[in-house]
C-alpha cells in the first residue's frame, strides 16, 4: 500500500487549520504545530468580516468572491452555527461620491449590492439613531469568530487521525537532497514530506534553513468585545467612524474603521472606551456598553497587500500561506492549497498570488 504523505502545518490559526483540515480530507498524514495557543494569534483578535466588497484588483475580487461561497459551504459542512452568521452588511464608511463609486464598482463586478436611502436603512436597523443619508447593503456577507472556526477544524483533524500539538515552536527546516525532510522544534525534530508555513504575521521573521523571506507591512488593530446586550442591530455595520456587529450570544464586537491606522499614542483602554462611545452615539440604547475583552491584534499583511500562497521556489516540499483577510479567505485557501500539494488540482485563481513574486 502507498504510504500517506506526511505534512507538517506550522501555525494553528484559521489559515493553518483550514489547510490541515483539507489535507486530512484528501488522505494525508497531518501534524499541526503551534508555538502558542491553538486557534491562532490574528485569528483570535480579528473582526471576522467575511466579504468580497473590498478587493484592489479583479483577480483578488474573484478569489474573495469564491472564498465567501466556500465559507458558506464550510459552515454547513461543519455546522458552524455558533461561530458564523450571514447577516449581511450595511456600509457607509465613506459618503457622497466615494460611496457611489464603491457601489458602482460592486455592480460592475456583479456583486450582490443595493444602494439604500435613509428610510430603507431605518427599516433594516430600527435602533439606529444616527442614520446616514445612504448606505450600501451587501446581503450575502457574514462574520465569523475565526479562532472558534479554527478550533472546530482542529478538532476534526484529530478526529480524522491527524495530530495537533501546541507549545511547539518550529525553529528551522531540514533538507535532504534539496527536499524538505523535517522541522527542528523546541521539543525535537519531526520528519515530514512537506511543510506549510501558515505563521501569520510571524512570517516576516523567516525560518532557519529557508533562504526565503516574505516582506511584510503588518498592522495593528483594536478589537473590543462587550457583555451581552438585548437585540440591537441586525447587520454588520461599517460606519464612518466605527465598525461593529452583534454576535450570536448577544455580545458586540467592535473595531475602528477598516482603513484607519491604529493610534499607538492612545492607551488601549481609552481607545476601547472611545470606540464604544461612538457606537452608543449611533444607537437608541440607554445602558452603558461594558467592555469585557480588549484585544490588540496584528494583521498579517504581505508588503503588496495581497495573499501569498503556494510553493516556495528552490525549497522543494515547502509551501506558504500568509495573508490579510485570512478569515474570509481561509476555507478556500485551505482547499486550493491542499489540492495543489497532494496533486489533485492546481487552480488558476491562485496564479497572481504566488510567493515567486518576491525574489530574494
Ligand atoms: C484587528 C484585526 C481585524 C481583522 N479583521 C478582519 C476581517 O474583518 N476579515 C478578515 O477576513 N480578516 C480580518 N483580519 C485578518 C485575519 O484575522 C487574518 O488574516 C487571519 O486571522 C490570519 O490567520 P493565520 O492563521 O494566517 O494567522 P494567525 O491566526 O496569526 O495564526 C498563525 C499562528 O502561527 C503560529 N506560529 C508562528 N510562527 C510559528 C512557529 N515558528 N512555530 C509554531 N507556530 C508558529 C502563531 O503562534 C499563530 O498562532 C483582521 C485581523 C486583525 C488583527
mmCIF file of C-alpha atoms and ligand atoms in Angstrom:
data_model
loop_
_atom_site.group_PDB
_atom_site.id
_atom_site.type_symbol
_atom_site.label_atom_id
_atom_site.label_comp_id
_atom_site.label_asym_id
_atom_site.label_seq_id
_atom_site.Cartn_x
_atom_site.Cartn_y
_atom_site.Cartn_z
ATOM 1 C CA UNK A 1 0.000 0.000 0.000
ATOM 2 C CA UNK A 2 1.293 3.508 -0.853
ATOM 3 C CA UNK A 3 2.304 5.494 2.247
ATOM 4 C CA UNK A 4 0.326 8.619 3.052
ATOM 5 C CA UNK A 5 2.338 11.823 2.522
ATOM 6 C CA UNK A 6 3.297 13.354 5.866
ATOM 7 C CA UNK A 7 2.556 17.075 6.058
ATOM 8 C CA UNK A 8 3.532 19.464 8.836
ATOM 9 C CA UNK A 9 1.479 22.645 9.079
ATOM 10 C CA UNK A 10 3.188 25.372 11.111
ATOM 11 C CA UNK A 11 0.555 27.589 12.765
ATOM 12 C CA UNK A 12 -2.915 26.757 14.061
ATOM 13 C CA UNK A 13 -4.752 29.948 13.092
ATOM 14 C CA UNK A 14 -7.678 29.825 10.711
ATOM 15 C CA UNK A 15 -5.337 29.502 7.703
ATOM 16 C CA UNK A 16 -3.199 26.645 9.072
ATOM 17 C CA UNK A 17 -6.260 24.872 10.482
ATOM 18 C CA UNK A 18 -8.080 25.108 7.167
ATOM 19 C CA UNK A 19 -5.131 23.806 5.115
ATOM 20 C CA UNK A 20 -4.574 20.961 7.591
ATOM 21 C CA UNK A 21 -8.291 20.105 7.597
ATOM 22 C CA UNK A 22 -8.359 19.894 3.785
ATOM 23 C CA UNK A 23 -5.122 17.836 3.712
ATOM 24 C CA UNK A 24 -6.670 15.325 6.154
ATOM 25 C CA UNK A 25 -9.805 15.184 3.989
ATOM 26 C CA UNK A 26 -7.582 14.314 0.994
ATOM 27 C CA UNK A 27 -5.969 11.459 2.905
ATOM 28 C CA UNK A 28 -2.678 12.967 4.135
ATOM 29 C CA UNK A 29 -0.984 12.254 7.444
ATOM 30 C CA UNK A 30 -1.067 15.722 9.066
ATOM 31 C CA UNK A 31 0.622 17.295 12.087
ATOM 32 C CA UNK A 32 -0.203 20.876 13.119
ATOM 33 C CA UNK A 33 2.470 22.580 15.226
ATOM 34 C CA UNK A 34 1.600 25.697 17.235
ATOM 35 C CA UNK A 35 4.016 27.659 19.409
ATOM 36 C CA UNK A 36 1.317 29.386 21.468
ATOM 37 C CA UNK A 37 -2.357 28.811 21.990
ATOM 38 C CA UNK A 38 -4.405 26.853 19.490
ATOM 39 C CA UNK A 39 -6.650 28.919 17.226
ATOM 40 C CA UNK A 40 -4.026 31.458 16.205
ATOM 41 C CA UNK A 41 -2.914 34.988 17.010
ATOM 42 C CA UNK A 42 -4.526 37.256 14.407
ATOM 43 C CA UNK A 43 -7.408 34.786 14.235
ATOM 44 C CA UNK A 44 -8.126 35.319 17.954
ATOM 45 C CA UNK A 45 -8.051 39.104 17.594
ATOM 46 C CA UNK A 46 -9.966 39.548 14.378
ATOM 47 C CA UNK A 47 -13.184 41.345 13.488
ATOM 48 C CA UNK A 48 -14.058 38.406 11.266
ATOM 49 C CA UNK A 49 -15.991 40.113 8.467
ATOM 50 C CA UNK A 50 -16.465 37.689 5.543
ATOM 51 C CA UNK A 51 -16.730 39.724 2.374
ATOM 52 C CA UNK A 52 -15.564 40.440 -1.152
ATOM 53 C CA UNK A 53 -16.588 44.118 -1.037
ATOM 54 C CA UNK A 54 -13.062 45.402 -0.904
ATOM 55 C CA UNK A 55 -10.647 43.959 -3.405
ATOM 56 C CA UNK A 56 -7.945 46.059 -5.010
ATOM 57 C CA UNK A 57 -7.778 44.033 -8.242
ATOM 58 C CA UNK A 58 -10.178 41.948 -10.353
ATOM 59 C CA UNK A 59 -8.166 38.779 -9.608
ATOM 60 C CA UNK A 60 -8.338 39.463 -5.881
ATOM 61 C CA UNK A 61 -12.073 40.048 -6.155
ATOM 62 C CA UNK A 62 -12.512 36.674 -7.912
ATOM 63 C CA UNK A 63 -10.564 34.958 -5.144
ATOM 64 C CA UNK A 64 -12.508 36.653 -2.329
ATOM 65 C CA UNK A 65 -15.846 36.070 -4.002
ATOM 66 C CA UNK A 66 -15.122 32.354 -4.408
ATOM 67 C CA UNK A 67 -13.931 32.331 -0.791
ATOM 68 C CA UNK A 68 -17.228 33.715 0.539
ATOM 69 C CA UNK A 69 -19.017 30.840 -1.205
ATOM 70 C CA UNK A 70 -16.529 28.319 0.166
ATOM 71 C CA UNK A 71 -17.199 29.666 3.681
ATOM 72 C CA UNK A 72 -20.925 29.168 3.166
ATOM 73 C CA UNK A 73 -20.307 25.509 2.317
ATOM 74 C CA UNK A 74 -17.922 25.045 5.243
ATOM 75 C CA UNK A 75 -20.487 26.458 7.659
ATOM 76 C CA UNK A 76 -22.968 23.811 6.546
ATOM 77 C CA UNK A 77 -20.389 21.007 6.453
ATOM 78 C CA UNK A 78 -19.088 21.673 9.972
ATOM 79 C CA UNK A 79 -22.315 23.034 11.452
ATOM 80 C CA UNK A 80 -20.685 26.341 12.462
ATOM 81 C CA UNK A 81 -23.943 27.941 13.622
ATOM 82 C CA UNK A 82 -22.438 29.239 16.885
ATOM 83 C CA UNK A 83 -19.453 30.933 15.254
ATOM 84 C CA UNK A 84 -20.532 32.039 11.759
ATOM 85 C CA UNK A 85 -23.538 34.123 10.692
ATOM 86 C CA UNK A 86 -24.732 35.581 7.382
ATOM 87 C CA UNK A 87 -26.470 38.776 8.420
ATOM 88 C CA UNK A 88 -25.251 40.976 5.529
ATOM 89 C CA UNK A 89 -23.503 44.345 5.799
ATOM 90 C CA UNK A 90 -24.529 47.980 5.751
ATOM 91 C CA UNK A 91 -21.551 50.115 4.679
ATOM 92 C CA UNK A 92 -21.169 53.879 4.923
ATOM 93 C CA UNK A 93 -17.525 54.300 5.878
ATOM 94 C CA UNK A 94 -17.451 56.949 3.137
ATOM 95 C CA UNK A 95 -20.346 59.079 1.922
ATOM 96 C CA UNK A 96 -21.214 61.137 -1.170
ATOM 97 C CA UNK A 97 -19.315 60.435 -4.378
ATOM 98 C CA UNK A 98 -16.970 57.912 -2.745
ATOM 99 C CA UNK A 99 -19.904 55.769 -1.621
ATOM 100 C CA UNK A 100 -21.440 55.921 -5.116
ATOM 101 C CA UNK A 101 -18.090 54.997 -6.641
ATOM 102 C CA UNK A 102 -17.806 51.984 -4.361
ATOM 103 C CA UNK A 103 -21.383 50.963 -5.164
ATOM 104 C CA UNK A 104 -20.801 51.199 -8.951
ATOM 105 C CA UNK A 105 -17.621 49.211 -8.562
ATOM 106 C CA UNK A 106 -19.549 46.422 -6.830
ATOM 107 C CA UNK A 107 -22.267 46.482 -9.521
ATOM 108 C CA UNK A 108 -19.642 46.308 -12.296
ATOM 109 C CA UNK A 109 -18.266 43.199 -10.644
ATOM 110 C CA UNK A 110 -21.727 41.620 -10.455
ATOM 111 C CA UNK A 111 -21.643 41.593 -6.643
ATOM 112 C CA UNK A 112 -24.944 41.419 -4.742
ATOM 113 C CA UNK A 113 -25.320 45.025 -3.532
ATOM 114 C CA UNK A 114 -28.098 47.585 -3.141
ATOM 115 C CA UNK A 115 -27.892 51.335 -2.553
ATOM 116 C CA UNK A 116 -30.225 52.246 0.327
ATOM 117 C CA UNK A 117 -31.710 55.622 1.286
ATOM 118 C CA UNK A 118 -32.304 56.879 4.836
ATOM 119 C CA UNK A 119 -35.759 55.306 5.152
ATOM 120 C CA UNK A 120 -34.639 51.948 3.875
ATOM 121 C CA UNK A 121 -31.716 51.957 6.301
ATOM 122 C CA UNK A 122 -34.037 52.872 9.172
ATOM 123 C CA UNK A 123 -36.324 49.961 8.260
ATOM 124 C CA UNK A 124 -33.447 47.494 8.355
ATOM 125 C CA UNK A 125 -31.930 48.943 11.536
ATOM 126 C CA UNK A 126 -34.734 50.428 13.701
ATOM 127 C CA UNK A 127 -32.385 51.030 16.662
ATOM 128 C CA UNK A 128 -30.106 53.284 14.660
ATOM 129 C CA UNK A 129 -30.367 56.904 15.892
ATOM 130 C CA UNK A 130 -27.692 58.413 13.690
ATOM 131 C CA UNK A 131 -28.968 57.267 10.288
ATOM 132 C CA UNK A 132 -26.806 58.149 7.259
ATOM 133 C CA UNK A 133 -28.316 59.526 4.020
ATOM 134 C CA UNK A 134 -27.153 56.452 2.106
ATOM 135 C CA UNK A 135 -25.521 53.084 2.692
ATOM 136 C CA UNK A 136 -24.539 50.078 0.597
ATOM 137 C CA UNK A 137 -26.321 46.862 1.582
ATOM 138 C CA UNK A 138 -24.438 43.671 0.724
ATOM 139 C CA UNK A 139 -26.818 40.921 1.813
ATOM 140 C CA UNK A 140 -24.639 37.859 1.171
ATOM 141 C CA UNK A 141 -21.838 38.754 3.574
ATOM 142 C CA UNK A 142 -21.293 37.471 7.075
ATOM 143 C CA UNK A 143 -18.977 37.268 10.027
ATOM 144 C CA UNK A 144 -17.049 34.570 11.850
ATOM 145 C CA UNK A 145 -15.363 34.113 15.166
ATOM 146 C CA UNK A 146 -12.218 32.948 13.455
ATOM 147 C CA UNK A 147 -10.484 31.260 16.385
ATOM 148 C CA UNK A 148 -13.601 29.208 17.120
ATOM 149 C CA UNK A 149 -13.808 28.157 13.479
ATOM 150 C CA UNK A 150 -10.119 27.185 13.614
ATOM 151 C CA UNK A 151 -10.672 25.160 16.798
ATOM 152 C CA UNK A 152 -13.568 23.280 15.176
ATOM 153 C CA UNK A 153 -11.362 22.363 12.224
ATOM 154 C CA UNK A 154 -8.500 21.328 14.539
ATOM 155 C CA UNK A 155 -10.896 19.008 16.392
ATOM 156 C CA UNK A 156 -11.911 17.463 13.045
ATOM 157 C CA UNK A 157 -8.244 16.961 12.201
ATOM 158 C CA UNK A 158 -7.663 14.897 15.341
ATOM 159 C CA UNK A 159 -10.935 13.012 14.730
ATOM 160 C CA UNK A 160 -9.586 12.192 11.269
ATOM 161 C CA UNK A 161 -6.330 10.750 12.630
ATOM 162 C CA UNK A 162 -4.152 13.898 12.405
ATOM 163 C CA UNK A 163 -2.197 15.429 15.299
ATOM 164 C CA UNK A 164 -2.345 18.933 16.749
ATOM 165 C CA UNK A 165 0.452 19.980 19.097
ATOM 166 C CA UNK A 166 0.593 23.285 20.987
ATOM 167 C CA UNK A 167 3.659 24.670 22.778
ATOM 168 C CA UNK A 168 5.765 23.536 19.828
ATOM 169 C CA UNK A 169 7.833 26.262 18.173
ATOM 170 C CA UNK A 170 9.299 25.439 14.788
ATOM 171 C CA UNK A 171 12.840 26.834 14.746
ATOM 172 C CA UNK A 172 14.076 25.672 11.373
ATOM 173 C CA UNK A 173 13.627 23.409 8.384
ATOM 174 C CA UNK A 174 15.792 20.450 7.426
ATOM 175 C CA UNK A 175 16.514 19.298 3.876
ATOM 176 C CA UNK A 176 17.796 16.091 2.276
ATOM 177 C CA UNK A 177 18.846 16.226 -1.390
ATOM 178 C CA UNK A 178 17.243 19.665 -1.724
ATOM 179 C CA UNK A 179 13.891 18.441 -0.469
ATOM 180 C CA UNK A 180 12.423 19.215 2.931
ATOM 181 C CA UNK A 181 12.778 16.240 5.278
ATOM 182 C CA UNK A 182 11.685 17.641 8.630
ATOM 183 C CA UNK A 183 11.480 20.533 11.064
ATOM 184 C CA UNK A 184 13.565 21.419 14.111
ATOM 185 C CA UNK A 185 11.446 22.412 17.077
ATOM 186 C CA UNK A 186 11.864 23.227 20.775
ATOM 187 C CA UNK A 187 10.694 19.664 21.517
ATOM 188 C CA UNK A 188 12.913 17.935 18.989
ATOM 189 C CA UNK A 189 12.969 17.046 15.310
ATOM 190 C CA UNK A 190 9.893 15.913 13.419
ATOM 191 C CA UNK A 191 10.182 14.360 9.978
ATOM 192 C CA UNK A 192 7.862 15.112 7.063
ATOM 193 C CA UNK A 193 7.495 15.100 3.275
ATOM 194 C CA UNK A 194 6.031 18.603 3.043
ATOM 195 C CA UNK A 195 5.771 21.703 5.250
ATOM 196 C CA UNK A 196 3.283 24.557 5.111
ATOM 197 C CA UNK A 197 4.209 27.852 6.740
ATOM 198 C CA UNK A 198 0.927 29.328 7.965
ATOM 199 C CA UNK A 199 2.625 31.532 10.501
ATOM 200 C CA UNK A 200 0.603 34.732 10.016
ATOM 201 C CA UNK A 201 2.355 37.963 10.998
ATOM 202 C CA UNK A 202 5.415 35.962 12.159
ATOM 203 C CA UNK A 203 6.156 35.030 8.546
ATOM 204 C CA UNK A 204 8.303 38.147 8.298
ATOM 205 C CA UNK A 205 10.841 36.591 10.679
ATOM 206 C CA UNK A 206 11.738 33.783 8.276
ATOM 207 C CA UNK A 207 12.980 30.382 9.376
ATOM 208 C CA UNK A 208 16.405 28.832 9.743
ATOM 209 C CA UNK A 209 17.196 26.679 6.726
ATOM 210 C CA UNK A 210 14.758 28.508 4.492
ATOM 211 C CA UNK A 211 16.551 31.164 2.453
ATOM 212 C CA UNK A 212 13.374 32.993 1.573
ATOM 213 C CA UNK A 213 11.879 35.944 3.412
ATOM 214 C CA UNK A 214 8.464 37.408 2.997
ATOM 215 C CA UNK A 215 8.498 41.213 3.133
ATOM 216 C CA UNK A 216 5.534 42.373 5.191
ATOM 217 C CA UNK A 217 3.822 45.512 6.429
ATOM 218 C CA UNK A 218 1.897 44.044 9.383
ATOM 219 C CA UNK A 219 -0.586 46.429 11.004
ATOM 220 C CA UNK A 220 -2.035 46.571 14.483
ATOM 221 C CA UNK A 221 -5.756 46.773 15.085
ATOM 222 C CA UNK A 222 -8.003 47.114 18.126
ATOM 223 C CA UNK A 223 -10.998 44.885 18.812
ATOM 224 C CA UNK A 224 -13.424 45.408 21.714
ATOM 225 C CA UNK A 225 -15.891 42.828 22.920
ATOM 226 C CA UNK A 226 -18.832 43.831 25.157
ATOM 227 C CA UNK A 227 -21.018 41.928 27.571
ATOM 228 C CA UNK A 228 -24.280 40.658 26.008
ATOM 229 C CA UNK A 229 -26.964 43.264 25.259
ATOM 230 C CA UNK A 230 -30.552 42.845 24.026
ATOM 231 C CA UNK A 231 -31.003 42.522 20.242
ATOM 232 C CA UNK A 232 -29.737 45.861 18.936
ATOM 233 C CA UNK A 233 -28.585 45.517 15.346
ATOM 234 C CA UNK A 234 -29.384 43.116 12.536
ATOM 235 C CA UNK A 235 -26.381 43.546 10.244
ATOM 236 C CA UNK A 236 -22.645 44.126 10.296
ATOM 237 C CA UNK A 237 -22.387 47.912 10.407
ATOM 238 C CA UNK A 238 -19.376 49.541 8.766
ATOM 239 C CA UNK A 239 -19.937 53.204 9.626
ATOM 240 C CA UNK A 240 -17.939 56.388 9.148
ATOM 241 C CA UNK A 241 -16.097 56.098 12.486
ATOM 242 C CA UNK A 242 -16.552 52.558 13.852
ATOM 243 C CA UNK A 243 -17.476 49.068 12.685
ATOM 244 C CA UNK A 244 -19.465 46.654 14.804
ATOM 245 C CA UNK A 245 -21.578 43.508 14.779
ATOM 246 C CA UNK A 246 -23.746 41.649 17.244
ATOM 247 C CA UNK A 247 -22.746 38.044 17.826
ATOM 248 C CA UNK A 248 -24.975 35.008 18.259
ATOM 249 C CA UNK A 249 -24.594 35.276 22.071
ATOM 250 C CA UNK A 250 -25.700 38.948 22.165
ATOM 251 C CA UNK A 251 -22.212 40.418 22.680
ATOM 252 C CA UNK A 252 -20.991 43.191 20.397
ATOM 253 C CA UNK A 253 -17.644 43.079 18.633
ATOM 254 C CA UNK A 254 -16.298 46.428 17.521
ATOM 255 C CA UNK A 255 -13.247 47.929 15.913
ATOM 256 C CA UNK A 256 -12.072 51.150 14.415
ATOM 257 C CA UNK A 257 -12.785 51.838 10.760
ATOM 258 C CA UNK A 258 -11.079 49.387 8.439
ATOM 259 C CA UNK A 259 -8.959 51.864 6.548
ATOM 260 C CA UNK A 260 -7.840 53.568 9.765
ATOM 261 C CA UNK A 261 -4.422 53.150 11.346
ATOM 262 C CA UNK A 262 -4.113 52.092 14.960
ATOM 263 C CA UNK A 263 -3.239 55.111 17.127
ATOM 264 C CA UNK A 264 -0.157 53.919 19.044
ATOM 265 C CA UNK A 265 -0.243 57.021 21.253
ATOM 266 C CA UNK A 266 -3.571 56.155 22.820
ATOM 267 C CA UNK A 267 -3.952 53.694 25.691
ATOM 268 C CA UNK A 268 -5.921 50.607 24.645
ATOM 269 C CA UNK A 269 -8.475 51.184 27.412
ATOM 270 C CA UNK A 270 -9.069 54.797 26.317
ATOM 271 C CA UNK A 271 -9.316 53.778 22.700
ATOM 272 C CA UNK A 272 -11.772 50.986 23.576
ATOM 273 C CA UNK A 273 -13.968 53.463 25.545
ATOM 274 C CA UNK A 274 -13.819 55.832 22.623
ATOM 275 C CA UNK A 275 -14.877 53.102 20.185
ATOM 276 C CA UNK A 276 -17.816 52.102 22.424
ATOM 277 C CA UNK A 277 -18.929 55.705 22.869
ATOM 278 C CA UNK A 278 -19.001 56.097 19.071
ATOM 279 C CA UNK A 279 -21.390 53.102 18.975
ATOM 280 C CA UNK A 280 -23.566 54.464 21.816
ATOM 281 C CA UNK A 281 -23.989 57.757 19.948
ATOM 282 C CA UNK A 282 -25.311 55.863 16.942
ATOM 283 C CA UNK A 283 -27.909 53.749 18.739
ATOM 284 C CA UNK A 284 -31.095 54.174 20.733
ATOM 285 C CA UNK A 285 -29.766 52.279 23.703
ATOM 286 C CA UNK A 286 -29.659 53.805 27.164
ATOM 287 C CA UNK A 287 -27.475 51.320 29.072
ATOM 288 C CA UNK A 288 -23.691 51.653 29.038
ATOM 289 C CA UNK A 289 -21.817 49.213 26.826
ATOM 290 C CA UNK A 290 -19.413 47.269 29.048
ATOM 291 C CA UNK A 291 -16.122 46.124 27.520
ATOM 292 C CA UNK A 292 -15.245 42.570 28.569
ATOM 293 C CA UNK A 293 -12.285 41.968 26.285
ATOM 294 C CA UNK A 294 -9.960 44.493 24.669
ATOM 295 C CA UNK A 295 -7.584 42.991 22.161
ATOM 296 C CA UNK A 296 -4.804 44.432 20.073
ATOM 297 C CA UNK A 297 -4.126 42.162 17.158
ATOM 298 C CA UNK A 298 -1.542 42.218 14.412
ATOM 299 C CA UNK A 299 -2.888 41.912 10.890
ATOM 300 C CA UNK A 300 -0.562 39.770 8.734
ATOM 301 C CA UNK A 301 -0.092 41.909 5.622
ATOM 302 C CA UNK A 302 2.370 40.977 2.846
ATOM 303 C CA UNK A 303 4.143 44.089 1.535
ATOM 304 C CA UNK A 304 1.950 44.460 -1.579
ATOM 305 C CA UNK A 305 -1.257 43.820 0.384
ATOM 306 C CA UNK A 306 -2.149 40.600 -1.452
ATOM 307 C CA UNK A 307 -2.180 36.964 -0.268
ATOM 308 C CA UNK A 308 0.939 34.834 -0.670
ATOM 309 C CA UNK A 309 0.046 31.204 -1.354
ATOM 310 C CA UNK A 310 1.933 28.280 -2.854
ATOM 311 C CA UNK A 311 5.290 26.560 -3.089
ATOM 312 C CA UNK A 312 8.491 28.389 -2.286
ATOM 313 C CA UNK A 313 10.847 28.127 -5.252
ATOM 314 C CA UNK A 314 14.179 26.475 -4.544
ATOM 315 C CA UNK A 315 12.813 24.723 -1.441
ATOM 316 C CA UNK A 316 11.133 21.502 -2.586
ATOM 317 C CA UNK A 317 8.201 20.481 -0.417
ATOM 318 C CA UNK A 318 7.918 23.875 1.336
ATOM 319 C CA UNK A 319 4.713 25.888 0.944
ATOM 320 C CA UNK A 320 3.486 29.167 2.408
ATOM 321 C CA UNK A 321 0.058 30.725 3.047
ATOM 322 C CA UNK A 322 0.106 34.205 4.581
ATOM 323 C CA UNK A 323 -2.491 36.921 4.113
ATOM 324 C CA UNK A 324 -4.768 39.568 5.479
ATOM 325 C CA UNK A 325 -8.476 38.986 5.165
ATOM 326 C CA UNK A 326 -7.489 35.484 6.127
ATOM 327 C CA UNK A 327 -10.833 34.924 7.811
ATOM 328 C CA UNK A 328 -12.682 35.482 4.552
ATOM 329 C CA UNK A 329 -10.133 33.509 2.551
ATOM 330 C CA UNK A 330 -9.321 30.564 4.842
ATOM 331 C CA UNK A 331 -11.782 27.871 3.697
ATOM 332 C CA UNK A 332 -10.978 28.380 0.012
ATOM 333 C CA UNK A 333 -7.212 28.726 0.523
ATOM 334 C CA UNK A 334 -7.245 25.510 2.565
ATOM 335 C CA UNK A 335 -8.973 23.586 -0.218
ATOM 336 C CA UNK A 336 -6.895 25.016 -3.073
ATOM 337 C CA UNK A 337 -3.504 24.624 -1.414
ATOM 338 C CA UNK A 338 -4.237 21.118 -0.128
ATOM 339 C CA UNK A 339 -5.336 20.056 -3.628
ATOM 340 C CA UNK A 340 -2.147 21.503 -5.092
ATOM 341 C CA UNK A 341 0.127 19.866 -2.531
ATOM 342 C CA UNK A 342 -1.492 16.495 -2.980
ATOM 343 C CA UNK A 343 -1.509 16.820 -6.767
ATOM 344 C CA UNK A 344 -5.220 16.634 -7.252
ATOM 345 C CA UNK A 345 -5.529 20.038 -8.988
ATOM 346 C CA UNK A 346 -3.982 23.476 -9.487
ATOM 347 C CA UNK A 347 -6.485 26.333 -9.529
ATOM 348 C CA UNK A 348 -5.792 29.393 -11.758
ATOM 349 C CA UNK A 349 -7.408 31.632 -9.082
ATOM 350 C CA UNK A 350 -4.124 31.438 -7.155
ATOM 351 C CA UNK A 351 -1.835 32.359 -10.071
ATOM 352 C CA UNK A 352 -1.477 36.090 -9.218
ATOM 353 C CA UNK A 353 -0.735 35.326 -5.571
ATOM 354 C CA UNK A 354 2.353 33.129 -5.806
ATOM 355 C CA UNK A 355 5.346 33.564 -3.460
ATOM 356 C CA UNK A 356 7.644 33.742 -6.509
ATOM 357 C CA UNK A 357 6.680 37.415 -6.978
ATOM 358 C CA UNK A 358 9.030 38.156 -4.084
ATOM 359 C CA UNK A 359 12.501 37.301 -5.260
ATOM 360 C CA UNK A 360 15.168 37.403 -2.534
HETATM 361 C C1 LIG B 1 -7.848 43.669 14.359
HETATM 362 C C2 LIG B 1 -7.975 42.734 13.184
HETATM 363 C C3 LIG B 1 -9.135 42.758 12.415
HETATM 364 C C4 LIG B 1 -9.249 41.901 11.309
HETATM 365 N N1 LIG B 1 -10.425 41.876 10.628
HETATM 366 C C5 LIG B 1 -10.589 41.001 9.606
HETATM 367 C C6 LIG B 1 -11.855 40.883 8.949
HETATM 368 O O1 LIG B 1 -12.815 41.552 9.320
HETATM 369 N N2 LIG B 1 -11.978 39.973 7.945
HETATM 370 C C7 LIG B 1 -10.932 39.189 7.541
HETATM 371 O O2 LIG B 1 -11.116 38.381 6.623
HETATM 372 N N3 LIG B 1 -9.725 39.263 8.148
HETATM 373 C C8 LIG B 1 -9.537 40.140 9.174
HETATM 374 N N4 LIG B 1 -8.344 40.221 9.819
HETATM 375 C C9 LIG B 1 -7.223 39.412 9.312
HETATM 376 C C10 LIG B 1 -7.349 37.976 9.752
HETATM 377 O O3 LIG B 1 -7.677 37.898 11.115
HETATM 378 C C11 LIG B 1 -6.036 37.261 9.460
HETATM 379 O O4 LIG B 1 -5.714 37.405 8.091
HETATM 380 C C12 LIG B 1 -6.139 35.763 9.786
HETATM 381 O O5 LIG B 1 -6.606 35.565 11.091
HETATM 382 C C13 LIG B 1 -4.752 35.145 9.614
HETATM 383 O O6 LIG B 1 -4.810 33.803 10.051
HETATM 384 P P1 LIG B 1 -3.470 32.980 10.154
HETATM 385 O O7 LIG B 1 -3.852 31.605 10.510
HETATM 386 O O8 LIG B 1 -2.654 33.212 8.931
HETATM 387 O O9 LIG B 1 -2.636 33.720 11.300
HETATM 388 P P2 LIG B 1 -2.723 33.556 12.910
HETATM 389 O O10 LIG B 1 -4.115 33.457 13.379
HETATM 390 O O11 LIG B 1 -1.894 34.671 13.456
HETATM 391 O O12 LIG B 1 -2.022 32.166 13.169
HETATM 392 C C14 LIG B 1 -0.647 31.987 12.919
HETATM 393 C C15 LIG B 1 -0.145 31.076 14.003
HETATM 394 O O13 LIG B 1 1.171 30.640 13.690
HETATM 395 C C16 LIG B 1 1.851 30.452 14.908
HETATM 396 N N5 LIG B 1 3.292 30.437 14.623
HETATM 397 C C17 LIG B 1 4.039 31.426 14.078
HETATM 398 N N6 LIG B 1 5.318 31.043 13.981
HETATM 399 C C18 LIG B 1 5.395 29.790 14.482
HETATM 400 C C19 LIG B 1 6.482 28.862 14.666
HETATM 401 N N7 LIG B 1 7.718 29.174 14.293
HETATM 402 N N8 LIG B 1 6.208 27.652 15.223
HETATM 403 C C20 LIG B 1 4.939 27.334 15.604
HETATM 404 N N9 LIG B 1 3.887 28.186 15.467
HETATM 405 C C21 LIG B 1 4.114 29.392 14.900
HETATM 406 C C22 LIG B 1 1.437 31.663 15.726
HETATM 407 O O14 LIG B 1 1.675 31.451 17.102
HETATM 408 C C23 LIG B 1 -0.044 31.772 15.364
HETATM 409 O O15 LIG B 1 -0.864 31.098 16.309
HETATM 410 C C24 LIG B 1 -8.182 41.044 10.945
HETATM 411 C C25 LIG B 1 -7.040 40.992 11.748
HETATM 412 C C26 LIG B 1 -6.940 41.823 12.857
HETATM 413 C C27 LIG B 1 -5.706 41.731 13.713
#
